[in-house]
């Protein structure tokens, strides 16, 4: 559905025709632009917008189906960008992503939002409160969306870093590392990082192209060349996010390895203890087994002190074995 449709001129929102085509013609004639925001539109709803603004059918298909990687596509009459905003849920410690598709052309911006993780309402309010920035035209909208998306990435990265520190404390605590749920929590955390990386990693090349920081970067149509420093700033923030994600991924892998090593050490300790107690139980069992045989002629069989002597021998051997295993750390 259409969430908002507005005409902007000289950085201010103005009243315009209800028809998209008339609004676009009027905005172009006055040096302004039209910004239409849609939320999970149906094919029928979006078809009218696509025809009015001459959007490329391949981009329209991507916008309707969603589940796209962040990317930048240049068509004859418009520019198509995909962002994946992320949302962090503190209660469940989960990261979920939405999608924002941006069509940018001569005198218009069309944004299509999927999911709940898109910051478009806040972006529109911010721009309307900054007329000087909004006066830069559609490029300002694109910059504001990119800036809000990447800034939220930084917030999510900070939250994940806090969660990782808590998980690290649990793993290396005297008792927490042996919990049955620890390995599951580490695996789930790694899945959250993977979800986060799917949103941040592929966004690098589009922002690099918009920022013009690579040697092969050329001008992007429908984007003001003077906006390159602003996109460079956003790209720098994204680089920080990607570095943070890489660090989180390495750390959680190391924590998982450390947890598995701890479990292996604990299992070895348990096996040594079991082996030590088994060895201590074997000696009296052997002696009792020998004297339990029904032979007539056995040493000391009829001696009156045989029973106390055998019990004393068993006790002595048990004490010697216990002290030996204790000294070696097996018990």
mmCIF file of C-alpha atoms in Angstrom:
data_model
loop_
_atom_site.group_PDB
_atom_site.id
_atom_site.type_symbol
_atom_site.label_atom_id
_atom_site.label_comp_id
_atom_site.label_asym_id
_atom_site.label_seq_id
_atom_site.Cartn_x
_atom_site.Cartn_y
_atom_site.Cartn_z
ATOM 1 C CA UNK A 1 0.000 0.000 0.000
ATOM 2 C CA UNK A 2 1.030 3.636 -0.430
ATOM 3 C CA UNK A 3 2.201 4.956 2.928
ATOM 4 C CA UNK A 4 2.990 8.513 1.831
ATOM 5 C CA UNK A 5 3.153 10.549 -1.356
ATOM 6 C CA UNK A 6 4.492 14.090 -1.328
ATOM 7 C CA UNK A 7 5.888 16.785 -3.592
ATOM 8 C CA UNK A 8 8.951 18.671 -2.359
ATOM 9 C CA UNK A 9 10.125 22.015 -3.640
ATOM 10 C CA UNK A 10 13.063 24.045 -2.280
ATOM 11 C CA UNK A 11 13.324 21.695 0.663
ATOM 12 C CA UNK A 12 9.696 22.008 1.747
ATOM 13 C CA UNK A 13 6.685 19.786 1.355
ATOM 14 C CA UNK A 14 4.011 21.354 -0.842
ATOM 15 C CA UNK A 15 0.535 20.440 -1.967
ATOM 16 C CA UNK A 16 0.487 18.687 -5.328
ATOM 17 C CA UNK A 17 -1.875 16.874 -7.683
ATOM 18 C CA UNK A 18 -3.137 13.486 -6.561
ATOM 19 C CA UNK A 19 -2.248 11.904 -9.899
ATOM 20 C CA UNK A 20 1.338 10.660 -9.979
ATOM 21 C CA UNK A 21 1.990 11.766 -13.525
ATOM 22 C CA UNK A 22 0.669 15.300 -12.960
ATOM 23 C CA UNK A 23 2.611 15.587 -9.707
ATOM 24 C CA UNK A 24 5.809 14.489 -11.429
ATOM 25 C CA UNK A 25 5.368 16.974 -14.290
ATOM 26 C CA UNK A 26 4.665 19.778 -11.858
ATOM 27 C CA UNK A 27 7.631 18.889 -9.659
ATOM 28 C CA UNK A 28 10.017 18.755 -12.616
ATOM 29 C CA UNK A 29 8.752 22.079 -13.946
ATOM 30 C CA UNK A 30 9.307 23.737 -10.557
ATOM 31 C CA UNK A 31 12.668 22.111 -9.892
ATOM 32 C CA UNK A 32 11.306 19.814 -7.166
ATOM 33 C CA UNK A 33 10.689 16.098 -6.872
ATOM 34 C CA UNK A 34 8.079 13.533 -5.860
ATOM 35 C CA UNK A 35 8.680 11.006 -3.100
ATOM 36 C CA UNK A 36 6.330 8.020 -2.910
ATOM 37 C CA UNK A 37 6.641 5.491 -0.099
ATOM 38 C CA UNK A 38 5.077 2.022 -0.324
ATOM 39 C CA UNK A 39 4.925 -0.840 2.163
ATOM 40 C CA UNK A 40 4.783 -4.384 0.781
ATOM 41 C CA UNK A 41 2.657 -3.425 -2.237
ATOM 42 C CA UNK A 42 0.768 -5.988 -4.268
ATOM 43 C CA UNK A 43 1.516 -6.430 -7.952
ATOM 44 C CA UNK A 44 -1.646 -4.537 -8.881
ATOM 45 C CA UNK A 45 -0.866 -1.628 -6.550
ATOM 46 C CA UNK A 46 2.703 -1.292 -7.773
ATOM 47 C CA UNK A 47 1.824 -1.682 -11.454
ATOM 48 C CA UNK A 48 0.280 1.794 -11.586
ATOM 49 C CA UNK A 49 3.354 3.376 -9.973
ATOM 50 C CA UNK A 50 5.712 1.461 -12.270
ATOM 51 C CA UNK A 51 3.880 2.633 -15.393
ATOM 52 C CA UNK A 52 3.701 6.267 -14.298
ATOM 53 C CA UNK A 53 7.416 6.455 -13.493
ATOM 54 C CA UNK A 54 8.594 4.127 -16.282
ATOM 55 C CA UNK A 55 10.371 1.779 -13.890
ATOM 56 C CA UNK A 56 12.320 -1.074 -15.407
ATOM 57 C CA UNK A 57 10.402 -4.394 -15.275
ATOM 58 C CA UNK A 58 13.357 -6.328 -13.854
ATOM 59 C CA UNK A 59 13.684 -3.849 -10.985
ATOM 60 C CA UNK A 60 9.922 -3.934 -10.453
ATOM 61 C CA UNK A 61 10.049 -7.731 -10.195
ATOM 62 C CA UNK A 62 12.827 -7.524 -7.599
ATOM 63 C CA UNK A 63 10.908 -4.921 -5.612
ATOM 64 C CA UNK A 64 7.781 -7.073 -5.492
ATOM 65 C CA UNK A 65 9.425 -10.400 -4.675
ATOM 66 C CA UNK A 66 11.918 -8.964 -2.165
ATOM 67 C CA UNK A 67 14.563 -11.311 -0.671
ATOM 68 C CA UNK A 68 17.277 -9.451 -2.571
ATOM 69 C CA UNK A 69 20.898 -8.820 -1.707
ATOM 70 C CA UNK A 70 21.964 -5.187 -1.298
ATOM 71 C CA UNK A 71 22.882 -3.953 -4.761
ATOM 72 C CA UNK A 72 22.941 -1.036 -7.168
ATOM 73 C CA UNK A 73 21.485 -1.313 -10.668
ATOM 74 C CA UNK A 74 21.525 1.435 -13.301
ATOM 75 C CA UNK A 75 18.760 1.521 -15.906
ATOM 76 C CA UNK A 76 17.968 4.007 -18.663
ATOM 77 C CA UNK A 77 15.356 6.005 -16.756
ATOM 78 C CA UNK A 78 16.122 5.232 -13.130
ATOM 79 C CA UNK A 79 18.515 3.977 -10.521
ATOM 80 C CA UNK A 80 17.617 0.948 -8.380
ATOM 81 C CA UNK A 81 19.167 0.278 -4.970
ATOM 82 C CA UNK A 82 18.457 -2.363 -2.364
ATOM 83 C CA UNK A 83 19.194 -1.908 1.344
ATOM 84 C CA UNK A 84 18.693 -4.444 4.125
ATOM 85 C CA UNK A 85 18.014 -2.664 7.431
ATOM 86 C CA UNK A 86 18.388 -4.865 10.487
ATOM 87 C CA UNK A 87 16.498 -4.998 13.778
ATOM 88 C CA UNK A 88 17.908 -6.324 17.049
ATOM 89 C CA UNK A 89 15.487 -7.851 19.547
ATOM 90 C CA UNK A 90 16.983 -7.518 23.066
ATOM 91 C CA UNK A 91 14.548 -9.998 24.655
ATOM 92 C CA UNK A 92 15.345 -12.826 22.258
ATOM 93 C CA UNK A 93 18.866 -11.666 21.266
ATOM 94 C CA UNK A 94 17.938 -12.116 17.618
ATOM 95 C CA UNK A 95 18.791 -10.137 14.511
ATOM 96 C CA UNK A 96 16.182 -9.860 11.777
ATOM 97 C CA UNK A 97 16.379 -7.933 8.527
ATOM 98 C CA UNK A 98 13.926 -6.118 6.316
ATOM 99 C CA UNK A 99 14.372 -4.626 2.868
ATOM 100 C CA UNK A 100 14.165 -1.167 1.368
ATOM 101 C CA UNK A 101 14.158 -0.742 -2.403
ATOM 102 C CA UNK A 102 14.844 2.730 -3.758
ATOM 103 C CA UNK A 103 14.012 3.869 -7.292
ATOM 104 C CA UNK A 104 15.726 7.143 -8.133
ATOM 105 C CA UNK A 105 15.087 9.093 -11.298
ATOM 106 C CA UNK A 106 14.678 12.519 -12.797
ATOM 107 C CA UNK A 107 12.505 14.323 -10.276
ATOM 108 C CA UNK A 108 11.234 11.310 -8.317
ATOM 109 C CA UNK A 109 12.016 8.845 -5.562
ATOM 110 C CA UNK A 110 10.007 5.659 -5.039
ATOM 111 C CA UNK A 111 10.746 3.616 -1.920
ATOM 112 C CA UNK A 112 9.374 0.129 -1.335
ATOM 113 C CA UNK A 113 9.634 -1.316 2.161
ATOM 114 C CA UNK A 114 9.409 -4.971 3.178
ATOM 115 C CA UNK A 115 9.439 -6.048 6.809
ATOM 116 C CA UNK A 116 9.531 -3.924 9.931
ATOM 117 C CA UNK A 117 13.217 -3.061 9.986
ATOM 118 C CA UNK A 118 13.103 -0.072 7.661
ATOM 119 C CA UNK A 119 13.736 3.440 9.042
ATOM 120 C CA UNK A 120 11.879 5.350 6.318
ATOM 121 C CA UNK A 121 9.388 7.181 8.551
ATOM 122 C CA UNK A 122 12.212 8.577 10.659
ATOM 123 C CA UNK A 123 14.180 9.443 7.523
ATOM 124 C CA UNK A 124 11.299 11.417 6.052
ATOM 125 C CA UNK A 125 10.812 13.331 9.325
ATOM 126 C CA UNK A 126 14.509 14.068 9.529
ATOM 127 C CA UNK A 127 14.645 15.413 5.990
ATOM 128 C CA UNK A 128 11.531 17.528 6.410
ATOM 129 C CA UNK A 129 13.170 19.042 9.502
ATOM 130 C CA UNK A 130 16.288 19.875 7.456
ATOM 131 C CA UNK A 131 15.097 21.871 4.415
ATOM 132 C CA UNK A 132 18.648 22.687 3.322
ATOM 133 C CA UNK A 133 19.444 19.001 2.950
ATOM 134 C CA UNK A 134 16.082 18.143 1.408
ATOM 135 C CA UNK A 135 16.585 20.904 -1.165
ATOM 136 C CA UNK A 136 19.371 18.809 -2.701
ATOM 137 C CA UNK A 137 16.667 16.678 -4.312
ATOM 138 C CA UNK A 138 16.370 12.881 -4.682
ATOM 139 C CA UNK A 139 20.066 12.453 -3.921
ATOM 140 C CA UNK A 140 19.413 13.742 -0.392
ATOM 141 C CA UNK A 141 16.747 11.075 0.114
ATOM 142 C CA UNK A 142 19.108 8.345 -1.055
ATOM 143 C CA UNK A 143 21.877 9.618 1.219
ATOM 144 C CA UNK A 144 19.540 9.869 4.226
ATOM 145 C CA UNK A 145 18.288 6.288 3.737
ATOM 146 C CA UNK A 146 21.835 4.949 3.396
ATOM 147 C CA UNK A 147 23.035 6.952 6.392
ATOM 148 C CA UNK A 148 20.147 5.836 8.637
ATOM 149 C CA UNK A 149 20.585 2.201 7.602
ATOM 150 C CA UNK A 150 24.327 2.113 8.252
ATOM 151 C CA UNK A 151 24.069 4.058 11.506
ATOM 152 C CA UNK A 152 21.608 1.448 12.753
ATOM 153 C CA UNK A 153 24.118 -1.234 11.747
ATOM 154 C CA UNK A 154 26.565 0.373 14.188
ATOM 155 C CA UNK A 155 23.990 0.191 16.987
ATOM 156 C CA UNK A 156 23.288 -3.481 16.264
ATOM 157 C CA UNK A 157 27.016 -4.259 16.156
ATOM 158 C CA UNK A 158 27.386 -2.692 19.611
ATOM 159 C CA UNK A 159 24.514 -4.797 20.971
ATOM 160 C CA UNK A 160 26.022 -7.962 19.507
ATOM 161 C CA UNK A 161 29.391 -7.089 21.033
ATOM 162 C CA UNK A 162 27.733 -6.837 24.449
ATOM 163 C CA UNK A 163 26.031 -10.202 23.963
ATOM 164 C CA UNK A 164 29.302 -11.763 22.896
ATOM 165 C CA UNK A 165 31.048 -10.521 26.033
ATOM 166 C CA UNK A 166 28.305 -12.093 28.157
ATOM 167 C CA UNK A 167 28.613 -15.359 26.234
ATOM 168 C CA UNK A 168 32.391 -15.273 26.631
ATOM 169 C CA UNK A 169 32.038 -14.802 30.385
ATOM 170 C CA UNK A 170 29.643 -17.755 30.555
ATOM 171 C CA UNK A 171 31.931 -20.048 28.554
ATOM 172 C CA UNK A 172 35.029 -19.289 30.632
ATOM 173 C CA UNK A 173 33.294 -19.322 34.002
ATOM 174 C CA UNK A 174 34.109 -22.299 36.288
ATOM 175 C CA UNK A 175 30.644 -23.820 35.906
ATOM 176 C CA UNK A 176 28.941 -22.123 32.946
ATOM 177 C CA UNK A 177 31.085 -23.644 30.239
ATOM 178 C CA UNK A 178 29.709 -27.086 30.984
ATOM 179 C CA UNK A 179 26.078 -26.147 30.488
ATOM 180 C CA UNK A 180 24.236 -28.183 27.872
ATOM 181 C CA UNK A 181 22.797 -24.976 26.399
ATOM 182 C CA UNK A 182 26.137 -23.234 25.931
ATOM 183 C CA UNK A 183 27.000 -24.845 22.600
ATOM 184 C CA UNK A 184 23.471 -24.147 21.358
ATOM 185 C CA UNK A 185 23.745 -20.485 22.371
ATOM 186 C CA UNK A 186 27.093 -20.145 20.599
ATOM 187 C CA UNK A 187 25.651 -21.675 17.434
ATOM 188 C CA UNK A 188 22.583 -19.421 17.549
ATOM 189 C CA UNK A 189 24.803 -16.400 18.047
ATOM 190 C CA UNK A 190 26.843 -17.373 15.008
ATOM 191 C CA UNK A 191 23.602 -17.536 12.991
ATOM 192 C CA UNK A 192 22.755 -13.986 14.097
ATOM 193 C CA UNK A 193 26.147 -12.785 12.900
ATOM 194 C CA UNK A 194 25.583 -14.537 9.577
ATOM 195 C CA UNK A 195 22.223 -12.782 9.201
ATOM 196 C CA UNK A 196 23.893 -9.478 10.004
ATOM 197 C CA UNK A 197 26.686 -10.119 7.514
ATOM 198 C CA UNK A 198 24.193 -10.817 4.728
ATOM 199 C CA UNK A 199 22.910 -7.274 5.211
ATOM 200 C CA UNK A 200 26.201 -5.405 5.622
ATOM 201 C CA UNK A 201 28.681 -7.231 3.384
ATOM 202 C CA UNK A 202 27.090 -6.839 -0.080
ATOM 203 C CA UNK A 203 26.327 -3.154 0.559
ATOM 204 C CA UNK A 204 30.014 -2.262 0.273
ATOM 205 C CA UNK A 205 30.358 -2.173 -3.554
ATOM 206 C CA UNK A 206 27.213 -0.023 -4.118
ATOM 207 C CA UNK A 207 28.344 2.553 -1.565
ATOM 208 C CA UNK A 208 31.877 2.493 -2.945
ATOM 209 C CA UNK A 209 30.471 3.282 -6.368
ATOM 210 C CA UNK A 210 28.282 6.075 -5.004
ATOM 211 C CA UNK A 211 31.237 7.464 -3.064
ATOM 212 C CA UNK A 212 33.540 7.278 -6.101
ATOM 213 C CA UNK A 213 36.407 5.903 -3.979
ATOM 214 C CA UNK A 214 37.576 3.177 -6.369
ATOM 215 C CA UNK A 215 39.705 3.839 -9.425
ATOM 216 C CA UNK A 216 37.085 2.299 -11.702
ATOM 217 C CA UNK A 217 34.187 4.301 -10.218
ATOM 218 C CA UNK A 218 32.458 6.582 -12.658
ATOM 219 C CA UNK A 219 29.595 8.973 -12.137
ATOM 220 C CA UNK A 220 26.297 7.379 -11.171
ATOM 221 C CA UNK A 221 23.331 8.809 -13.097
ATOM 222 C CA UNK A 222 20.608 10.652 -11.179
ATOM 223 C CA UNK A 223 23.019 11.165 -8.264
ATOM 224 C CA UNK A 224 24.561 14.590 -7.675
ATOM 225 C CA UNK A 225 28.351 14.460 -7.979
ATOM 226 C CA UNK A 226 28.653 16.883 -5.058
ATOM 227 C CA UNK A 227 27.119 14.243 -2.799
ATOM 228 C CA UNK A 228 30.137 11.958 -3.099
ATOM 229 C CA UNK A 229 31.771 13.159 0.172
ATOM 230 C CA UNK A 230 28.564 12.315 2.041
ATOM 231 C CA UNK A 231 28.471 8.811 0.593
ATOM 232 C CA UNK A 232 32.169 8.422 1.428
ATOM 233 C CA UNK A 233 31.298 9.139 5.060
ATOM 234 C CA UNK A 234 28.553 6.490 4.975
ATOM 235 C CA UNK A 235 30.957 4.061 3.316
ATOM 236 C CA UNK A 236 33.523 4.669 6.070
ATOM 237 C CA UNK A 237 30.888 3.810 8.677
ATOM 238 C CA UNK A 238 29.984 0.669 6.749
ATOM 239 C CA UNK A 239 33.645 -0.340 6.675
ATOM 240 C CA UNK A 240 33.722 -0.033 10.459
ATOM 241 C CA UNK A 241 30.625 -2.205 10.685
ATOM 242 C CA UNK A 242 32.057 -4.873 8.392
ATOM 243 C CA UNK A 243 35.312 -4.907 10.378
ATOM 244 C CA UNK A 244 33.279 -5.304 13.564
ATOM 245 C CA UNK A 245 31.255 -8.155 12.050
ATOM 246 C CA UNK A 246 34.440 -9.917 10.950
ATOM 247 C CA UNK A 247 35.845 -9.547 14.448
ATOM 248 C CA UNK A 248 32.648 -10.876 16.024
ATOM 249 C CA UNK A 249 32.645 -13.867 13.698
ATOM 250 C CA UNK A 250 36.260 -14.729 14.503
ATOM 251 C CA UNK A 251 35.692 -14.339 18.223
ATOM 252 C CA UNK A 252 32.586 -16.509 18.300
ATOM 253 C CA UNK A 253 34.458 -19.183 16.318
ATOM 254 C CA UNK A 254 37.304 -19.034 18.846
ATOM 255 C CA UNK A 255 34.822 -19.218 21.718
ATOM 256 C CA UNK A 256 33.199 -22.285 20.181
ATOM 257 C CA UNK A 257 36.621 -23.937 19.785
ATOM 258 C CA UNK A 258 37.490 -23.060 23.380
ATOM 259 C CA UNK A 259 34.177 -24.471 24.600
ATOM 260 C CA UNK A 260 34.722 -27.732 22.711
ATOM 261 C CA UNK A 261 38.271 -27.932 24.109
ATOM 262 C CA UNK A 262 36.917 -27.391 27.625
ATOM 263 C CA UNK A 263 34.359 -30.133 27.121
ATOM 264 C CA UNK A 264 37.081 -32.470 25.865
ATOM 265 C CA UNK A 265 39.269 -31.694 28.904
ATOM 266 C CA UNK A 266 36.332 -32.302 31.251
ATOM 267 C CA UNK A 267 35.594 -35.601 29.550
ATOM 268 C CA UNK A 268 39.250 -36.627 29.886
ATOM 269 C CA UNK A 269 39.172 -35.706 33.565
ATOM 270 C CA UNK A 270 36.028 -37.748 34.042
ATOM 271 C CA UNK A 271 37.563 -40.723 32.254
ATOM 272 C CA UNK A 272 40.682 -40.527 34.422
ATOM 273 C CA UNK A 273 38.590 -40.465 37.567
ATOM 274 C CA UNK A 274 36.514 -43.404 36.365
ATOM 275 C CA UNK A 275 39.695 -45.293 35.449
ATOM 276 C CA UNK A 276 41.238 -44.551 38.845
ATOM 277 C CA UNK A 277 38.192 -45.793 40.760
ATOM 278 C CA UNK A 278 38.012 -48.836 38.490
ATOM 279 C CA UNK A 279 41.667 -49.656 39.240
ATOM 280 C CA UNK A 280 41.024 -49.283 42.977
ATOM 281 C CA UNK A 281 38.037 -51.592 42.715
ATOM 282 C CA UNK A 282 40.003 -54.179 40.725
ATOM 283 C CA UNK A 283 42.489 -55.058 43.500
ATOM 284 C CA UNK A 284 40.008 -56.230 46.175
ATOM 285 C CA UNK A 285 37.992 -57.892 43.449
ATOM 286 C CA UNK A 286 41.075 -59.833 42.324
ATOM 287 C CA UNK A 287 42.048 -60.880 45.842
ATOM 288 C CA UNK A 288 38.501 -61.868 46.722
ATOM 289 C CA UNK A 289 38.258 -63.778 43.442
ATOM 290 C CA UNK A 290 41.415 -65.747 44.182
ATOM 291 C CA UNK A 291 40.356 -66.719 47.692
ATOM 292 C CA UNK A 292 36.888 -67.503 46.483
ATOM 293 C CA UNK A 293 38.163 -70.444 44.438
ATOM 294 C CA UNK A 294 37.309 -73.861 45.899
ATOM 295 C CA UNK A 295 40.774 -75.402 46.124
ATOM 296 C CA UNK A 296 41.839 -77.584 49.037
ATOM 297 C CA UNK A 297 45.414 -76.434 49.304
ATOM 298 C CA UNK A 298 45.674 -72.621 49.305
ATOM 299 C CA UNK A 299 48.217 -70.566 51.303
ATOM 300 C CA UNK A 300 46.970 -69.386 54.686
ATOM 301 C CA UNK A 301 43.514 -70.762 53.965
ATOM 302 C CA UNK A 302 43.126 -72.305 57.398
ATOM 303 C CA UNK A 303 45.124 -69.730 59.305
ATOM 304 C CA UNK A 304 43.040 -67.983 61.975
ATOM 305 C CA UNK A 305 44.311 -64.531 60.964
ATOM 306 C CA UNK A 306 43.759 -65.020 57.227
ATOM 307 C CA UNK A 307 40.588 -62.956 57.015
ATOM 308 C CA UNK A 308 41.908 -59.881 58.938
ATOM 309 C CA UNK A 309 45.200 -60.101 57.060
ATOM 310 C CA UNK A 310 43.501 -60.099 53.635
ATOM 311 C CA UNK A 311 41.223 -57.203 54.628
ATOM 312 C CA UNK A 312 44.242 -55.238 55.923
ATOM 313 C CA UNK A 313 46.146 -55.954 52.699
ATOM 314 C CA UNK A 314 43.201 -54.738 50.628
ATOM 315 C CA UNK A 315 42.900 -51.583 52.705
ATOM 316 C CA UNK A 316 46.641 -50.895 52.449
ATOM 317 C CA UNK A 317 46.678 -51.306 48.695
ATOM 318 C CA UNK A 318 43.588 -49.076 48.339
ATOM 319 C CA UNK A 319 45.230 -46.326 50.398
ATOM 320 C CA UNK A 320 48.437 -46.545 48.355
ATOM 321 C CA UNK A 321 46.521 -46.353 45.057
ATOM 322 C CA UNK A 322 44.337 -43.489 46.306
ATOM 323 C CA UNK A 323 47.362 -41.427 47.355
ATOM 324 C CA UNK A 324 49.114 -42.156 44.045
ATOM 325 C CA UNK A 325 46.128 -41.097 41.941
ATOM 326 C CA UNK A 326 45.510 -38.071 44.151
ATOM 327 C CA UNK A 327 49.120 -36.938 43.785
ATOM 328 C CA UNK A 328 48.847 -37.191 40.005
ATOM 329 C CA UNK A 329 45.570 -35.288 39.882
ATOM 330 C CA UNK A 330 43.410 -38.173 38.762
ATOM 331 C CA UNK A 331 41.108 -37.858 41.772
#
